[in-house]
Each structure stands twice: as C-alpha cells, then as structure tokens.
CSV table of C-alpha atoms in Angstrom, one decimal:
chain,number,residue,atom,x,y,z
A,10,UNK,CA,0.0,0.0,0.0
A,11,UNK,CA,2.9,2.8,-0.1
A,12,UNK,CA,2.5,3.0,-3.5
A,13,UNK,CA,-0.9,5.4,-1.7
A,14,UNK,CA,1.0,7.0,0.7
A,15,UNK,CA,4.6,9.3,0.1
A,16,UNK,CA,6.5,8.5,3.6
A,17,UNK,CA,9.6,11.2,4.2
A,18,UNK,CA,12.0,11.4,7.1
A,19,UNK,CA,12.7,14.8,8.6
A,20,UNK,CA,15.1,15.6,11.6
A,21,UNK,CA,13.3,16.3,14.6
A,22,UNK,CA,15.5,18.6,17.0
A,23,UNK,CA,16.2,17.6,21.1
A,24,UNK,CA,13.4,19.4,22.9
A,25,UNK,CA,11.7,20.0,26.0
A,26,UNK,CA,7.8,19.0,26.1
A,27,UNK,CA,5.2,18.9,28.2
A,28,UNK,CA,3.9,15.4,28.5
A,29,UNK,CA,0.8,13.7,30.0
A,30,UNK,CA,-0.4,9.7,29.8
A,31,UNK,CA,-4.2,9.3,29.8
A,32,UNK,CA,-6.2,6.0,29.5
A,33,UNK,CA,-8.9,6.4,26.8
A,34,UNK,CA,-11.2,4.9,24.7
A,35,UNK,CA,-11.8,6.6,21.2
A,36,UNK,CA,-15.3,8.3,21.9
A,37,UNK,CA,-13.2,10.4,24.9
A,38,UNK,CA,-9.8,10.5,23.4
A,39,UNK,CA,-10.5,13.7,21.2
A,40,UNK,CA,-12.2,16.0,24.9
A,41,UNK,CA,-9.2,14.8,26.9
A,42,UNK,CA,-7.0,15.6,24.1
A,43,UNK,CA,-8.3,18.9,23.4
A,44,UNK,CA,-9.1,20.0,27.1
A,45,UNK,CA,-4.9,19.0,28.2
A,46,UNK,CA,-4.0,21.0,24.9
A,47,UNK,CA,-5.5,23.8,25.7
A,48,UNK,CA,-4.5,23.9,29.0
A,49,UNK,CA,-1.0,23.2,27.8
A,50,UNK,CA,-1.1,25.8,25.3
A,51,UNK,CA,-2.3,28.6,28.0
A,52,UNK,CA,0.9,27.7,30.4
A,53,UNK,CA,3.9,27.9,28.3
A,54,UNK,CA,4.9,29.3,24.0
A,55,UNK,CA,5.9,27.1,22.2
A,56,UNK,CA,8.1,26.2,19.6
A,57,UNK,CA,7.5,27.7,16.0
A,58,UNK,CA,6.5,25.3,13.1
A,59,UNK,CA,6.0,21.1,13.1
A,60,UNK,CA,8.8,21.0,15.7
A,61,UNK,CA,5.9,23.1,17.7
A,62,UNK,CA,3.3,21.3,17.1
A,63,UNK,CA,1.1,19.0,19.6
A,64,UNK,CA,1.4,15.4,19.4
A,65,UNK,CA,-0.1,12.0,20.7
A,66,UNK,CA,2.1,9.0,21.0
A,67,UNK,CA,0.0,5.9,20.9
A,68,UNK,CA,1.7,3.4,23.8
A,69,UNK,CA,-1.2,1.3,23.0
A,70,UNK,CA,-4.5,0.7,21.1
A,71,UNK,CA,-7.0,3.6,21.5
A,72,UNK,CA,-10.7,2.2,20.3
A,73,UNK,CA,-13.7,1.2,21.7
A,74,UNK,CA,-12.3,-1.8,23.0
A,75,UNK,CA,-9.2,-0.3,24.7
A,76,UNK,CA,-8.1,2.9,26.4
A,77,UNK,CA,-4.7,2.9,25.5
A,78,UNK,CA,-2.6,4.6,27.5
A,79,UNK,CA,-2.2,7.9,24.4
A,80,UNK,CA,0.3,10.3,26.0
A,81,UNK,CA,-0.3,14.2,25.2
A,82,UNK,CA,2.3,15.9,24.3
A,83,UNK,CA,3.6,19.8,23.7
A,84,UNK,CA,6.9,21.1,22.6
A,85,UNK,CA,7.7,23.8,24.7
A,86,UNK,CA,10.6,26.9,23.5
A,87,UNK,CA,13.4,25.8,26.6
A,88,UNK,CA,13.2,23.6,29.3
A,89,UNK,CA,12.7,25.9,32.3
A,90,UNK,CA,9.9,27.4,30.5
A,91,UNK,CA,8.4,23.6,30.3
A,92,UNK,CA,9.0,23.0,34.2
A,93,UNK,CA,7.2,26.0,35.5
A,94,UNK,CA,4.1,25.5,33.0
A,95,UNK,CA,4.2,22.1,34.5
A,96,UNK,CA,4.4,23.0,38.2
A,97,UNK,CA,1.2,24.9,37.5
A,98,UNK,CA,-0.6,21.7,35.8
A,99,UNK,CA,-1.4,18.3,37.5
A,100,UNK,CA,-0.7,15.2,36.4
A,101,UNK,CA,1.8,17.3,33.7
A,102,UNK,CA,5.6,16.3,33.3
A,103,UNK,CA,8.4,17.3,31.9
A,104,UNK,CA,11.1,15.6,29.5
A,105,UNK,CA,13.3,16.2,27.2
A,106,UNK,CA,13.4,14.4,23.6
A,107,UNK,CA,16.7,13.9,22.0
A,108,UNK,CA,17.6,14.7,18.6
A,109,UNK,CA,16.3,12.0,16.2
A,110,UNK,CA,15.0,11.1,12.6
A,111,UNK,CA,11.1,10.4,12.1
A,112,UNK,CA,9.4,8.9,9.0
A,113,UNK,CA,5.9,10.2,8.4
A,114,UNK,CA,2.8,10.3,5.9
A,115,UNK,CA,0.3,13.1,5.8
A,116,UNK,CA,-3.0,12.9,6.6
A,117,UNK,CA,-6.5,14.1,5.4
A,118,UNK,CA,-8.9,14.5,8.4
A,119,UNK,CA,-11.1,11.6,7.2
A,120,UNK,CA,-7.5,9.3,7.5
A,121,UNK,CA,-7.0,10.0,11.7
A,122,UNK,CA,-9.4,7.5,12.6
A,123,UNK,CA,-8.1,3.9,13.5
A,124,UNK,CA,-7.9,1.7,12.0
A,125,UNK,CA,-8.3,3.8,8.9
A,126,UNK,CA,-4.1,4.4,9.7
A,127,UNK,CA,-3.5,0.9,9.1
A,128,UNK,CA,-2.4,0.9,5.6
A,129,UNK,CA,0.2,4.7,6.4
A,130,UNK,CA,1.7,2.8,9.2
A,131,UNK,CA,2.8,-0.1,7.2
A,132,UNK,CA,3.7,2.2,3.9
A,133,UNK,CA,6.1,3.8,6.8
A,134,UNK,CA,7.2,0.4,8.4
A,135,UNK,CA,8.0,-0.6,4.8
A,136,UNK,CA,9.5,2.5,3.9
A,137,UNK,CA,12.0,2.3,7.1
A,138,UNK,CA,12.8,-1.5,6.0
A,139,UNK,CA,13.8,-0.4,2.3
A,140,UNK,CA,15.9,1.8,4.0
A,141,UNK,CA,17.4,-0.5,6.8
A,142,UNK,CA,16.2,1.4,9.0
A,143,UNK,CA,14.4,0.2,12.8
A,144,UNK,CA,11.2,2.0,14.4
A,145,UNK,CA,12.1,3.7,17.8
A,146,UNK,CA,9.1,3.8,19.6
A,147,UNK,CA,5.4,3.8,18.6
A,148,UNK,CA,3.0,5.6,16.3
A,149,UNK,CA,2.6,9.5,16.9
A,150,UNK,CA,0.1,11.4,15.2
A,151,UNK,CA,1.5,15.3,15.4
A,152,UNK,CA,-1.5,17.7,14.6
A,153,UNK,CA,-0.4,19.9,12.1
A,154,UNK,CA,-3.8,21.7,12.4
A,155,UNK,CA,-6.5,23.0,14.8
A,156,UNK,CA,-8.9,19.7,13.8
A,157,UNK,CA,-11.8,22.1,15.0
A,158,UNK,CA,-11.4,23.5,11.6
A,159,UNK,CA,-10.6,21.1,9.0
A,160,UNK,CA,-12.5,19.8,6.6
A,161,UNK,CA,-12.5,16.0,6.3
A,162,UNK,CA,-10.2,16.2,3.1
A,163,UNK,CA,-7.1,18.4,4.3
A,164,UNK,CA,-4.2,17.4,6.0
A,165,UNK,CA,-4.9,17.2,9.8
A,166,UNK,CA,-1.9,15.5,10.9
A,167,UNK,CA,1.3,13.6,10.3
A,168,UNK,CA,1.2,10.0,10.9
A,169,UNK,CA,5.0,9.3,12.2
A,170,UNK,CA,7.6,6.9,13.8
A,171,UNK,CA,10.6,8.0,15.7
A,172,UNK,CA,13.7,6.4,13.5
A,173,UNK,CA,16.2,4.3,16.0
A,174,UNK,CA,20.0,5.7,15.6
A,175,UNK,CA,21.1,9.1,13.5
C-alpha cells in the first residue's frame, strides 16, 4: 500500500515537552486531548513550526475496545519554560526528547481515525525497512492543524515513527 501514501524522514530537533499519559477509549480521546492541549497551550509558548506542534504518542490501542494509555504531548521553547508551566498543571511532566530522525505520511482528516491508519503505518514500516532502518518507539500522530477547523479532506496530521540511531 505505499505506493498510496509518500512517507519522508525529517530531523526532529532535542526538545523540551510537556507530557501527560491518559487512558482512553476513542469516543473520549478527542475532549481529553483537546481540554490538556489547551490547557498546555495557556501555560507555556511554544516552539515555531511542526517542531511546535502537539502530538499523541499511541503506547497502545486507542478504540472502543481499549483505552490505550495515548500520551499528550507539547513542545515547549526551553526547558525551564516547560518545568514552571508544568508545576502549575497536575498530572503534567516534563522531558526532554533527543535529537532523532522520524518517518511520516500526511494525513486528510477523514484518514485520523483507527484503523483507517493501518495501511500509512505499514507504507512507513515498509518504507523504514527499504531503508534498513528500525522504528524507535510507537506511532505518533503530530497535529499539524486546529482539527476544530478542518474539513475532512485536508491534512490534519502527520502519521510518524521516531527512526532508531542518527
């Protein structure tokens, strides 16, 4: 199926984010999501462009079966910045995230839901093993719009795995 999807890599820099695991089931996952965003967003700036955007990392399955755990997550501008937004928000961390490649497909709105990201995960799990490349931790969806606004056809998101090595 990559032949439907165009996978790329891009250099993601070392970063400070802001970080929270939740347990939920699909019908929730978008309110909790939004809600920790926001709040997120309101504590700390954050970094300019994709490197800024919000992502989820999926640690598990999130459906109406299963309720994960998805962990929130913000890129914040510098790392002090991060721990005082974070001292101000429960159940909010802090970590950094070292410099690493990430393979990725772009995704229409109507292409976010699982398991309708079956087929862009394996284009990129095939992609990374044409290039002799590993996975280096699981799927992430990075929101590279406000999905409040979006119509169903336009990109909502990159669908991406963290590369293992340089």
């Amino acid at each position: 199926m990559e032949q439907n999807f165009t996978v790329a890599v891009r250099r993601v820099p070392q970063r400070a984010l802001l970080s929270a695991i939740r347990y939920v089931h699909d019908n929730d996952a978008g309110s909790v999501m939004g809600d920790l965003l926001s709040r997120m967003r309101a504590a700390a700036p954050g970094l300019p462009g994709v490197d800024g955007c919000p992502f989820a990392i999926y640690h598990g399955e999130v459906s109406a079966d299963s309720d994960g755990p998805m962990e929130i997550v913000r890129p914040i501008a510098d790392r002090l910045l991060a721990q005082a937004a974070a001292d101000g928000l429960p159940d909010v961390q802090v970590r950094t995230e070292p410099e690493h490649d990430e393979a990725f497909v772009a995704l229409t709105l109507a292409q976010t839901n699982w398991p309708a990201q079956l087929p862009a995960l394996d284009a990129i799990h095939a992609h990374l093993e044409s290039l002799g490349r590993l996975p280096g931790g699981p799927p992430r969806q990075v929101m590279i719009a406000d999905w409040r606004h979006v119509r169903a056809d336009e990109p909502a998101c990159l669908l991406s795995l963290p590369i293992l090595g340089v």
